[in-house]
Coordinates of C-alpha atoms and ligand atoms in Angstrom, one line a residue:
Chain A
M66 CA 19.5 12.4 -96.3
T67 CA 16.9 11.3 -93.8
A68 CA 13.4 12.2 -94.9
R69 CA 11.4 14.2 -92.3
Y70 CA 8.5 12.6 -90.6
S71 CA 5.3 14.6 -90.8
I72 CA 1.6 14.3 -91.3
F73 CA 2.3 14.5 -95.1
S74 CA 4.9 11.7 -95.1
L75 CA 2.4 9.6 -93.1
L76 CA -0.4 10.2 -95.7
R77 CA 2.0 9.6 -98.6
N78 CA 3.2 6.3 -97.1
A79 CA -0.4 5.2 -96.3
L80 CA -1.0 5.1 -100.1
S81 CA 1.6 2.4 -100.4
Y82 CA 0.4 0.5 -97.3
H83 CA 3.4 1.7 -95.2
E84 CA 5.6 -0.7 -97.1
N85 CA 8.0 1.9 -98.5
W86 CA 9.3 3.7 -95.5
P87 CA 13.0 4.2 -95.8
A88 CA 15.3 2.7 -93.2
A89 CA 15.6 5.0 -90.2
W90 CA 19.3 4.6 -90.0
R91 CA 22.1 3.0 -92.1
S92 CA 23.9 -0.1 -91.0
P93 CA 27.4 0.4 -92.3
E94 CA 30.4 -1.9 -91.7
P95 CA 32.8 -0.3 -89.2
K96 CA 35.6 1.9 -90.5
A97 CA 39.2 1.2 -89.4
S98 CA 39.2 4.1 -87.1
Y99 CA 37.1 6.8 -85.4
D100 CA 37.5 9.9 -83.4
V101 CA 35.1 8.5 -80.8
V102 CA 33.8 5.0 -80.3
I103 CA 30.8 4.7 -78.0
V104 CA 30.4 1.2 -76.5
G105 CA 26.7 0.4 -75.9
G106 CA 23.7 1.3 -78.0
G107 CA 21.1 1.9 -75.4
G108 CA 19.5 5.3 -74.9
H109 CA 22.4 6.8 -73.1
G110 CA 25.0 5.7 -75.8
L111 CA 22.8 6.9 -78.7
A112 CA 22.0 10.2 -77.0
T113 CA 25.7 10.7 -76.4
A114 CA 26.4 10.1 -80.1
Y115 CA 23.7 12.6 -81.1
Y116 CA 24.9 15.4 -78.8
L117 CA 28.6 14.8 -79.8
A118 CA 27.6 15.4 -83.4
K119 CA 25.0 18.1 -82.8
E120 CA 26.5 20.2 -80.0
H121 CA 30.2 19.5 -80.5
K122 CA 30.4 18.8 -84.2
I123 CA 32.3 15.5 -83.7
T124 CA 30.7 13.3 -86.4
N125 CA 33.4 10.7 -87.0
V126 CA 31.7 8.5 -84.3
A127 CA 30.6 4.9 -84.1
V128 CA 28.2 3.4 -81.6
L129 CA 29.0 -0.3 -81.1
E130 CA 26.1 -2.4 -79.7
R131 CA 26.5 -6.1 -78.9
G132 CA 22.9 -7.0 -79.6
W133 CA 20.2 -4.7 -81.0
L134 CA 19.5 -1.1 -80.2
G135 CA 17.6 -0.6 -77.0
G136 CA 17.7 -4.4 -76.3
G137 CA 19.3 -3.7 -72.8
N138 CA 17.6 -1.7 -70.1
T139 CA 16.3 0.9 -72.5
G140 CA 13.8 -1.5 -73.9
R141 CA 13.1 -3.2 -70.5
N142 CA 12.3 -0.4 -68.2
T143 CA 9.0 1.0 -66.9
T144 CA 9.7 4.5 -68.4
I145 CA 9.1 6.7 -65.4
V146 CA 10.5 10.1 -65.9
R147 CA 10.8 12.7 -63.1
S148 CA 13.4 15.0 -61.5
N149 CA 12.4 15.2 -57.8
Y150 CA 15.8 14.2 -56.4
L151 CA 17.0 15.4 -53.0
W152 CA 20.5 16.9 -53.4
D153 CA 21.4 20.0 -55.4
E154 CA 23.8 18.0 -57.7
S155 CA 21.2 15.4 -58.7
A156 CA 18.3 17.9 -58.9
A157 CA 20.3 20.0 -61.4
L158 CA 21.3 16.9 -63.5
Y159 CA 17.8 15.3 -63.6
E160 CA 16.0 18.6 -64.1
H161 CA 18.3 19.4 -67.0
A162 CA 17.2 16.0 -68.4
L163 CA 13.6 16.7 -67.8
K164 CA 13.8 19.9 -69.7
L165 CA 15.3 18.1 -72.7
W166 CA 12.5 15.5 -72.5
E167 CA 10.0 18.4 -73.0
T168 CA 11.4 19.2 -76.4
M169 CA 12.7 15.8 -77.5
S170 CA 10.1 14.8 -80.0
Q171 CA 10.4 18.1 -81.9
E172 CA 14.2 18.1 -81.6
L173 CA 14.6 14.6 -83.0
N174 CA 11.6 14.7 -85.4
Y175 CA 10.5 11.5 -83.7
N176 CA 7.5 11.0 -81.5
V177 CA 8.8 9.6 -78.2
M178 CA 5.3 9.9 -76.8
F179 CA 6.5 11.8 -73.7
S180 CA 3.4 12.1 -71.5
Q181 CA 3.6 14.4 -68.5
R182 CA 0.8 12.7 -66.6
G183 CA 2.2 13.3 -63.1
V184 CA 4.1 11.0 -60.8
L185 CA 2.8 10.2 -57.3
N186 CA 5.2 8.9 -54.6
L187 CA 3.2 7.5 -51.7
A188 CA 3.8 7.8 -48.0
H189 CA 2.6 4.9 -45.9
N190 CA 3.7 6.0 -42.4
Q191 CA 4.8 9.1 -40.5
H192 CA 8.5 8.6 -41.4
D193 CA 7.7 8.4 -45.1
L194 CA 5.7 11.5 -44.8
R195 CA 8.5 13.4 -43.1
E196 CA 11.1 12.1 -45.6
L197 CA 8.9 13.1 -48.6
S198 CA 8.1 16.5 -47.3
R199 CA 11.8 17.2 -46.8
R200 CA 12.3 16.2 -50.4
V201 CA 9.5 18.4 -51.6
N202 CA 11.1 21.4 -49.8
A203 CA 14.5 20.6 -51.3
N204 CA 13.0 20.3 -54.7
R205 CA 11.2 23.7 -54.5
L206 CA 14.5 25.4 -53.4
N207 CA 15.9 23.9 -56.6
D208 CA 13.1 25.1 -58.8
V209 CA 11.9 21.5 -59.4
D210 CA 8.1 21.4 -59.4
S211 CA 7.0 19.3 -56.4
E212 CA 3.9 19.2 -54.2
L213 CA 2.9 17.4 -51.1
L214 CA -0.6 16.0 -51.1
D215 CA -2.7 14.7 -48.2
A216 CA -4.6 11.5 -48.4
R217 CA -7.8 13.2 -49.7
Q218 CA -5.9 14.9 -52.5
V219 CA -4.2 11.6 -53.4
K220 CA -7.6 10.1 -53.8
E221 CA -8.7 13.0 -56.0
F222 CA -5.7 12.7 -58.2
C223 CA -5.8 8.9 -58.4
P224 CA -9.4 7.7 -57.6
I225 CA -8.7 3.9 -57.8
I226 CA -6.3 3.9 -54.8
D227 CA -7.8 2.1 -51.8
L228 CA -7.8 4.5 -48.9
R229 CA -10.0 2.5 -46.5
A230 CA -8.6 2.8 -43.0
N231 CA -8.1 -0.9 -42.6
G232 CA -5.9 -1.3 -45.7
R233 CA -2.6 -3.2 -45.4
Y234 CA -0.7 -0.2 -46.6
P235 CA -2.5 3.0 -45.4
V236 CA -1.8 6.0 -47.6
L237 CA -1.1 9.1 -45.5
G238 CA -0.1 11.4 -48.4
A239 CA 2.2 11.6 -51.4
T240 CA 4.5 13.8 -53.4
L241 CA 3.4 14.8 -56.8
Q242 CA 5.6 16.0 -59.6
R243 CA 3.1 17.1 -62.3
R244 CA 5.8 17.5 -65.0
G245 CA 6.9 13.9 -64.5
G246 CA 5.4 11.0 -66.5
T247 CA 6.3 8.3 -69.0
A248 CA 7.7 8.0 -72.5
R249 CA 7.9 5.3 -75.2
H250 CA 11.2 3.6 -74.4
D251 CA 12.1 2.1 -77.9
A252 CA 11.2 5.3 -79.6
V253 CA 13.9 7.1 -77.5
A254 CA 16.6 4.7 -78.7
W255 CA 15.3 4.8 -82.3
G256 CA 14.8 8.6 -82.3
Y257 CA 18.4 9.3 -81.1
A258 CA 19.7 6.6 -83.5
R259 CA 18.0 8.1 -86.5
A260 CA 19.0 11.7 -85.6
A261 CA 22.6 10.7 -84.9
D262 CA 22.8 8.7 -88.1
A263 CA 21.6 11.7 -90.1
L264 CA 24.5 13.7 -88.7
G265 CA 27.0 11.0 -89.9
V266 CA 27.3 8.7 -86.9
D267 CA 27.8 5.0 -87.7
I268 CA 25.5 2.7 -85.8
I269 CA 26.8 -0.8 -85.7
Q270 CA 24.7 -3.6 -84.1
E271 CA 25.7 -7.1 -83.3
C272 CA 29.2 -5.9 -82.5
P273 CA 30.4 -6.7 -79.0
V274 CA 33.5 -5.0 -77.5
T275 CA 35.7 -7.8 -76.1
G276 CA 38.8 -5.9 -75.1
F277 CA 40.9 -2.7 -75.2
R278 CA 44.3 -1.8 -76.6
I279 CA 45.9 0.5 -74.2
S280 CA 49.5 1.8 -74.4
N281 CA 51.3 4.3 -72.3
G282 CA 48.2 4.7 -70.3
R283 CA 46.2 5.8 -73.3
I284 CA 43.4 4.1 -75.2
Q285 CA 44.4 3.1 -78.8
A286 CA 41.7 0.8 -80.0
V287 CA 38.8 -1.5 -79.1
E288 CA 38.7 -5.2 -79.9
T289 CA 35.3 -6.3 -81.2
G290 CA 33.4 -9.1 -82.8
K291 CA 34.1 -7.4 -86.1
G292 CA 37.9 -6.9 -85.6
A293 CA 39.9 -4.2 -83.9
I294 CA 38.8 -0.6 -84.4
E295 CA 41.1 2.3 -83.6
A296 CA 39.7 5.2 -81.6
K297 CA 41.1 8.5 -80.3
K298 CA 38.5 8.3 -77.5
V299 CA 36.3 5.5 -76.2
A300 CA 33.2 6.1 -74.2
L301 CA 31.6 3.3 -72.1
C302 CA 27.8 3.3 -71.9
V303 CA 27.0 -0.3 -71.1
A304 CA 24.8 0.0 -68.0
G305 CA 24.8 -3.5 -66.2
H306 CA 28.1 -4.4 -67.9
T307 CA 30.1 -1.3 -66.7
S308 CA 32.3 -3.3 -64.2
V309 CA 32.9 -6.0 -66.8
L310 CA 34.4 -3.5 -69.3
A311 CA 36.2 -1.5 -66.6
E312 CA 37.9 -4.7 -65.5
L313 CA 39.0 -5.3 -69.1
A314 CA 40.4 -1.8 -69.1
G315 CA 42.2 -2.4 -65.8
F316 CA 40.3 -0.4 -63.2
R317 CA 37.8 -1.1 -60.5
L318 CA 34.3 0.4 -59.8
P319 CA 32.0 0.4 -56.8
I320 CA 29.1 -1.1 -58.8
H321 CA 26.8 -4.0 -58.2
S322 CA 24.9 -5.4 -61.1
V323 CA 21.6 -6.8 -60.0
P324 CA 18.4 -8.0 -61.8
L325 CA 15.5 -5.6 -61.8
Q326 CA 12.2 -6.9 -63.1
A327 CA 8.9 -5.6 -64.5
L328 CA 5.7 -7.0 -65.9
V329 CA 2.7 -6.0 -67.9
S330 CA -1.0 -7.0 -67.6
E331 CA -3.5 -7.8 -70.2
P332 CA -4.8 -4.6 -71.9
V333 CA -7.8 -2.9 -70.4
K334 CA -9.7 0.3 -70.8
P335 CA -8.1 3.4 -69.2
V336 CA -8.2 3.1 -65.4
I337 CA -5.1 5.0 -64.2
D338 CA -3.9 8.2 -65.9
C339 CA -0.9 9.0 -63.7
V340 CA 2.1 7.1 -62.4
V341 CA 1.9 5.8 -58.8
M342 CA 5.1 4.8 -57.0
S343 CA 5.7 3.5 -53.6
N344 CA 9.3 3.1 -52.2
A345 CA 8.2 1.3 -49.1
I346 CA 6.4 -1.5 -50.8
H347 CA 8.3 -1.7 -54.2
A348 CA 5.3 -1.2 -56.5
Y349 CA 5.1 1.1 -59.4
V350 CA 2.2 1.3 -61.8
S351 CA 1.2 3.2 -64.9
Q352 CA -0.9 2.3 -67.9
S353 CA 0.4 2.2 -71.4
D354 CA -1.4 3.6 -74.4
K355 CA -2.2 0.0 -75.4
G356 CA -4.0 -0.3 -72.0
E357 CA -1.6 -2.7 -70.3
L358 CA -0.7 -2.0 -66.7
V359 CA 3.0 -1.5 -66.6
I360 CA 4.3 -2.7 -63.2
G361 CA 7.8 -2.2 -61.9
A362 CA 9.1 -4.4 -59.1
G363 CA 12.1 -4.5 -56.8
T364 CA 15.6 -5.8 -57.5
D365 CA 16.8 -9.3 -56.6
K366 CA 19.2 -9.2 -53.7
F367 CA 22.1 -10.9 -55.4
I368 CA 24.5 -10.0 -58.2
G369 CA 23.0 -11.4 -61.4
Y370 CA 23.6 -10.8 -65.1
G371 CA 20.8 -13.2 -66.1
Q372 CA 18.3 -10.6 -67.3
R373 CA 15.4 -12.3 -65.4
G374 CA 13.8 -11.5 -62.1
S375 CA 13.2 -13.9 -59.2
L376 CA 9.7 -15.1 -58.6
P377 CA 9.5 -14.1 -54.9
V378 CA 10.1 -10.5 -55.9
T379 CA 7.2 -10.7 -58.4
E380 CA 5.0 -12.1 -55.8
E381 CA 5.8 -9.4 -53.3
T382 CA 5.1 -6.6 -55.8
L383 CA 1.9 -8.0 -57.1
G384 CA 0.7 -8.5 -53.5
A385 CA 1.4 -4.8 -52.8
V386 CA -0.3 -3.7 -56.0
C387 CA -3.4 -5.7 -55.2
E388 CA -3.6 -4.2 -51.7
L389 CA -3.3 -0.6 -53.1
F390 CA -5.6 -1.2 -56.0
P391 CA -8.1 -4.0 -55.1
M392 CA -9.7 -3.7 -58.5
F393 CA -6.6 -5.2 -60.1
R394 CA -7.0 -8.4 -58.2
R395 CA -8.5 -10.3 -61.1
M396 CA -6.2 -8.9 -63.8
R397 CA -4.0 -11.4 -65.6
M398 CA -0.3 -10.7 -66.2
M399 CA 1.0 -11.2 -69.7
R400 CA 4.7 -10.8 -69.6
Q401 CA 7.4 -10.6 -67.0
W402 CA 11.1 -9.9 -67.7
G403 CA 14.3 -8.5 -66.1
G404 CA 17.2 -6.3 -66.9
T405 CA 20.7 -6.0 -65.3
V406 CA 21.0 -2.7 -63.5
D407 CA 24.2 -1.2 -62.3
T408 CA 23.8 0.2 -58.8
C409 CA 26.2 2.5 -57.0
P410 CA 26.7 2.6 -53.2
D411 CA 25.2 6.1 -53.1
A412 CA 22.4 5.4 -55.6
S413 CA 23.9 8.1 -57.9
P414 CA 25.6 7.6 -61.3
I415 CA 29.2 7.9 -62.5
V416 CA 29.8 10.1 -65.5
S417 CA 33.5 10.5 -65.5
K418 CA 37.0 10.3 -66.9
T419 CA 38.9 7.2 -66.0
P420 CA 42.5 6.3 -65.1
V421 CA 43.0 5.5 -68.8
E422 CA 43.6 8.6 -71.0
G423 CA 40.9 8.9 -73.6
L424 CA 38.6 6.4 -71.9
Y425 CA 35.4 7.6 -70.3
V426 CA 32.7 5.9 -68.2
N427 CA 29.0 6.5 -67.9
G428 CA 27.2 4.1 -65.7
G429 CA 25.9 3.3 -62.2
W430 CA 22.4 4.7 -63.1
G431 CA 21.0 1.7 -61.5
T432 CA 17.2 1.3 -61.4
G433 CA 16.5 4.9 -62.5
G434 CA 18.5 6.0 -65.6
F435 CA 15.8 6.0 -68.3
K436 CA 14.6 9.4 -67.1
S437 CA 18.1 10.8 -67.4
T438 CA 18.8 9.5 -71.0
P439 CA 18.9 13.0 -72.7
G440 CA 20.7 14.7 -69.8
S441 CA 23.2 11.9 -69.5
G442 CA 24.0 11.9 -73.2
W443 CA 24.3 15.7 -73.1
V444 CA 26.8 16.0 -70.2
Y445 CA 28.7 12.9 -71.4
A446 CA 29.2 14.3 -74.9
H447 CA 30.6 17.4 -73.3
T448 CA 32.9 15.4 -71.0
I449 CA 34.2 13.4 -74.0
A450 CA 34.5 16.4 -76.4
E451 CA 36.3 18.7 -73.9
D452 CA 38.1 16.0 -72.0
R453 CA 36.6 17.5 -68.8
P454 CA 33.2 17.2 -67.1
H455 CA 30.5 19.8 -67.6
P456 CA 29.6 21.6 -64.3
L457 CA 26.4 19.4 -64.2
N458 CA 28.3 16.2 -63.9
E459 CA 31.5 17.3 -62.1
A460 CA 30.2 15.9 -58.8
F461 CA 29.5 12.5 -60.4
D462 CA 33.2 11.7 -60.9
M463 CA 34.3 8.2 -60.0
N464 CA 36.9 9.8 -57.6
R465 CA 34.1 10.7 -55.1
F466 CA 34.4 7.2 -53.6
V467 CA 38.0 8.2 -52.6
T468 CA 37.2 11.8 -51.4
G469 CA 34.0 10.7 -49.6
Y470 CA 31.9 13.3 -51.4
L471 CA 29.0 10.8 -52.0
I472 CA 25.6 12.0 -53.3
D473 CA 23.3 9.8 -51.3
E474 CA 20.0 9.5 -53.2
H475 CA 18.7 6.4 -51.6
G476 CA 15.5 8.2 -50.6
A477 CA 14.8 9.3 -54.2
A478 CA 16.4 6.5 -56.2
A479 CA 17.4 3.4 -54.3
V480 CA 14.2 1.4 -54.9
A481 CA 12.3 4.0 -56.9
H482 CA 12.9 3.9 -60.6
Chain B
M283 CA 14.0 -18.6 -57.4
L284 CA 17.4 -20.0 -56.3
L285 CA 17.5 -23.3 -54.4
I286 CA 20.5 -22.8 -52.0
P287 CA 22.1 -25.8 -50.3
C288 CA 22.8 -24.5 -46.8
P289 CA 25.8 -26.6 -45.6
Y290 CA 24.0 -27.1 -42.3
C291 CA 20.3 -27.6 -43.3
G292 CA 20.4 -28.7 -46.9
E293 CA 18.5 -27.2 -49.9
R294 CA 16.1 -24.4 -49.1
D295 CA 14.3 -21.6 -51.1
E296 CA 16.1 -18.3 -51.7
T297 CA 13.6 -16.5 -49.6
E298 CA 15.0 -18.1 -46.4
F299 CA 18.4 -16.4 -47.0
S300 CA 20.0 -13.0 -47.0
Y301 CA 22.8 -12.0 -49.2
G302 CA 26.2 -10.8 -48.0
G303 CA 28.0 -10.0 -51.2
E304 CA 31.6 -10.8 -52.2
A305 CA 33.4 -13.3 -49.9
H306 CA 37.0 -13.3 -48.7
I307 CA 37.4 -9.5 -48.4
E308 CA 40.1 -9.0 -45.8
R309 CA 39.9 -6.2 -43.3
P310 CA 43.1 -4.0 -43.6
K311 CA 45.8 -5.3 -41.2
E312 CA 47.2 -1.8 -40.5
P313 CA 44.2 0.6 -40.9
D314 CA 46.1 3.7 -40.0
K315 CA 48.6 3.2 -42.8
L316 CA 46.0 3.1 -45.6
S317 CA 45.7 5.9 -48.1
D318 CA 42.2 7.3 -49.0
A319 CA 42.4 5.4 -52.3
E320 CA 43.2 2.1 -50.5
W321 CA 40.3 2.7 -48.1
A322 CA 38.0 3.3 -51.1
D323 CA 39.2 0.1 -52.6
Y324 CA 38.4 -1.8 -49.4
V325 CA 35.1 -0.2 -48.7
F326 CA 33.5 0.3 -52.1
M327 CA 35.3 -1.4 -55.0
R328 CA 34.1 -4.8 -56.0
P329 CA 34.8 -7.2 -58.9
N330 CA 31.0 -7.5 -59.5
S331 CA 32.1 -10.6 -61.6
K332 CA 30.1 -11.9 -64.5
G333 CA 31.0 -15.5 -64.1
V334 CA 31.7 -17.6 -61.0
L335 CA 31.6 -15.4 -57.9
L336 CA 32.5 -16.4 -54.4
E337 CA 29.9 -14.8 -52.2
R338 CA 28.5 -15.0 -48.7
W339 CA 24.9 -15.9 -47.7
V340 CA 23.3 -16.2 -44.3
H341 CA 20.4 -18.6 -43.6
S342 CA 18.4 -15.9 -41.8
H343 CA 15.2 -17.8 -41.5
G344 CA 16.8 -21.1 -40.7
C345 CA 20.0 -22.0 -38.8
R346 CA 21.1 -18.3 -39.1
R347 CA 24.6 -19.3 -40.0
W348 CA 26.9 -17.6 -42.6
F349 CA 28.6 -19.6 -45.3
N350 CA 30.1 -19.2 -48.7
V351 CA 28.7 -20.0 -52.1
A352 CA 30.5 -20.3 -55.5
R353 CA 27.8 -19.2 -58.0
D354 CA 27.8 -18.4 -61.6
T355 CA 26.2 -14.9 -61.9
L356 CA 25.1 -15.4 -65.5
T357 CA 23.6 -18.9 -65.3
Y358 CA 23.0 -18.8 -61.5
K359 CA 24.3 -22.4 -61.3
I360 CA 25.7 -23.0 -57.8
H361 CA 29.1 -24.8 -58.2
A362 CA 30.0 -25.3 -54.5
V363 CA 29.0 -24.4 -51.0
Y364 CA 31.5 -24.2 -48.2
K365 CA 31.7 -23.2 -44.6
M366 CA 33.3 -20.0 -43.3
G367 CA 37.0 -20.6 -42.8
E368 CA 37.2 -23.5 -45.3
K369 CA 39.4 -23.4 -48.3
R370 CA 38.1 -21.9 -51.5
P371 CA 36.8 -24.6 -53.9
R372 CA 38.1 -25.0 -57.4
V373 CA 35.6 -23.5 -59.8
P374 CA 35.4 -23.6 -63.5
K375 CA 36.8 -20.6 -65.4
T376 CA 34.4 -18.5 -67.4
D377 CA 35.2 -15.9 -70.0
Y378 CA 31.9 -14.1 -70.4
V379 CA 32.1 -10.4 -71.6
Ligands
FAD631 C1 12.8 -3.5 -65.2 C2 13.4 -2.1 -65.2 C3 12.7 -1.0 -64.9 C4 13.2 0.3 -64.9 N1 12.4 1.3 -64.7 C5 12.9 2.6 -64.9 C6 12.0 3.7 -64.8 O1 10.8 3.6 -64.6 N2 12.6 5.0 -64.9 C7 13.9 5.1 -65.1 O2 14.4 6.3 -65.1 N3 14.8 4.1 -65.2 C8 14.3 2.8 -65.1 N4 15.2 1.7 -65.2 C9 16.6 1.9 -65.4 C10 17.0 2.3 -66.8 O3 16.4 1.4 -67.7 C11 18.5 2.3 -67.0 O4 19.1 3.0 -66.0 C12 18.9 2.9 -68.3 O5 18.2 2.3 -69.4 C13 20.3 2.7 -68.6 O6 20.5 3.2 -69.9 P1 21.4 2.7 -71.0 O7 20.9 3.2 -72.3 O8 22.8 3.2 -70.6 O9 21.3 1.1 -70.9 P2 21.0 -0.1 -71.8 O10 19.8 0.2 -72.7 O11 21.1 -1.3 -71.0 O12 22.3 0.1 -72.8 C14 23.5 -0.5 -72.6 C15 23.9 -1.3 -73.8 O13 25.2 -1.7 -73.8 C16 25.3 -3.0 -74.5 N5 26.5 -3.7 -74.1 C17 26.9 -4.3 -73.0 N6 28.1 -4.8 -73.0 C18 28.5 -4.5 -74.3 C19 29.8 -4.8 -75.0 N7 30.8 -5.5 -74.4 N8 29.9 -4.4 -76.3 C20 28.9 -3.7 -76.9 N9 27.8 -3.4 -76.3 C21 27.6 -3.8 -75.0 C22 24.0 -3.7 -74.1 O14 23.7 -4.7 -75.0 C23 23.0 -2.6 -74.0 O15 22.3 -2.5 -75.2 C24 14.6 0.4 -65.2 C25 15.4 -0.7 -65.5 C26 14.8 -2.0 -65.5 C27 15.7 -3.2 -65.8
ZN632 ZN1 20.9 -23.4 -42.5

């Protein structure tokens, strides 16, 4: 039984200098077979496991992670959460996720530090402004909270922005989603892992999946670093590696895996209490509770699995950040890193059945899938349990690239995270 | 930062180049005979290889010519550079998963 976290458990454990906390999840050896094997222990895979057990009562489940939990994009992202997407299909999916964020800490009994501090999306020219106001209107029709601010209101909301008329990137306005914000990325992986484990899910780290056994068009087992494991159903949730595993299973996807980078500064006193994003100049800033500026940059232009970002991209982003926030010019950066993000041609994800019976795919979230972690797990669990999509992810079938029913979210998601 | 050896100008910084994605994709010979699935395969589906990928680059801020590169997408090592129309080079096999 997993002990509940509470103020009392905190006090009790303080008496023993926090040295006796029980492990948050077991680390069992894999069994010979499972009802569902989930490949990939990032936020999406772990959330899927949790909702399979919780909502669908399927508990004979293993999550296989090649490295450590959240060591992929979950632990590398800039944690921006919002739901202001343009099209009805996306708005419904991301808004469902945002609602789950609002209750996640209570639901998981794990503080994911979800902070609805408001997300600004800047407009630097007339075109940006028109594009963003179109999106605000679409959002409101879909019951997604969204406001259009003029330059003065932007300055009120985020006083450190430089609005002098001679700035390199003039700010004409912005959209604001007040319910958007940030969360603690590792905590999301750990919280789902602990809650799924408590319901009986086996979480197995350092166990890469290296192949599939398929016969008569049906999945039979996965081959792993710890031997073959039989499975009635297998669910891919491997972000940047989606195409690599799809190829092993014998089908093709329209995904490009590219490096996306971020960096953090030295910690300083609170200076910015919201999230500021700019599509046009590839700069995203928020401040962590430790005081570090968390800065997201753009992607490299080439396919890359190297989990590091190219220096010219860093330079471009920091240049833009210093223009928008002149007071940051003398800040020192402490760390820079990259993740491999799986981008789709229409900047929308794939949550879908595949040509192989019993094999499912969840990927293509690209630069912006952290925000959807709970929603993605929720609809994917339904897709796996029922062997058909939930209405919320029906449109995100991989077959849309054949039918032409693309969900073009380049405005809301192509560069923005 | 990649250092890309343009076959016309020699080694230059990545910032001088633009990326053209996978090389050697052939335009369908009989477009009106293609099914929707075959079109989708031609337009959208890509190997997205982890390992050596044959890809196109253009030296936008230099000679402005297109050429092909054989690059390992995990280590970023460039194994070969060859001009458009030239034969594919022999490249080492990788088996990354
Ligand atoms: C720098 C950066 C900034 C970002 N900023 C944001 C943001 O602000 N907001 C936002 O919404 N999104 C953002 N994203 C995107 C977001 O991080 C991803 O879309 C999301 O984390 C994908 O979720 P995941 O849990 O599926 O991925 P991951 O955490 O990457 O999980 C996939 C897991 O699969 C494992 N795996 C791969 N291959 C195998 C195998 N063969 N066998 C077993 N396991 C395997 C990997 O090790 C990995 O742990 C950002 C991404 C990056 C890199
Ligand atoms: Zn050249």
